[in-house]
């Protein structure tokens, strides 16, 4: 995927200096999708400053992140949705965890459910992209659930295969401002149609670098956690 970027990209060394870690550690973070790296040249990478900013909020905090399946299960349970892909013992442990955690910790542990890529896309092709995604965050009518203004930006989930089709068919340009599509690429997604459950949308917003979106996401997660504790 060619890069034509107007957003800030960092080299491996610049990222290491900013985070105060070794370049080897940056490689590990990139491979774990903790930070977003874009391939350039023969085996090279540039790292998005926005993903480094998000990671800085979590660096050094306790708790091993969940796998994608467990992260989605936690957020689906919190939304009152079924989780047939996990067994009863895992479901029981997740329920016990949700009774005691808070929104910040939950956001941190669920962060590896997908990797986030940002694109510019023509307005005329936004609908085509949306048709192959499961919408999330505050996209379209979802914005009202978080008392946010609909910005006409598109955010949602897709499998790696669907993401490749979307970016090619909609002629999207990665990391070009203004960002109009935030695509969360998942190696695994629960079956389903329509927008993602409310807790997934809230977790997406809670990861945002925008203070208003982040606050709205965290507040909604706290409300869902309180409701979850009362109903079990």
PDB file of C-alpha atoms in Angstrom, residues 30 37 48 59 71 78 117 127 135 157 196-197 224:
ATOM      1  CA  UNK A  30       4.878  -3.014  16.254  1.00  0.00           C
ATOM      2  CA  UNK A  37       3.444   0.840  11.489  1.00  0.00           C
ATOM      3  CA  UNK A  48       2.111   6.819  13.151  1.00  0.00           C
ATOM      4  CA  UNK A  59       2.800   2.097  28.884  1.00  0.00           C
ATOM      5  CA  UNK A  71     -11.598  -8.706  24.296  1.00  0.00           C
ATOM      6  CA  UNK A  78     -20.997  -5.842  28.882  1.00  0.00           C
ATOM      7  CA  UNK A 117      -5.560   2.467  10.223  1.00  0.00           C
ATOM      8  CA  UNK A 127     -21.007   4.677   1.429  1.00  0.00           C
ATOM      9  CA  UNK A 135     -19.813   0.531  11.966  1.00  0.00           C
ATOM     10  CA  UNK A 157     -14.399  -2.966  11.783  1.00  0.00           C
ATOM     11  CA  UNK A 196     -20.984  -3.104  16.726  1.00  0.00           C
ATOM     12  CA  UNK A 197     -22.469  -3.465  20.247  1.00  0.00           C
ATOM     13  CA  UNK A 224     -22.436  -0.060  31.356  1.00  0.00           C
TER      14      UNK A 224
END
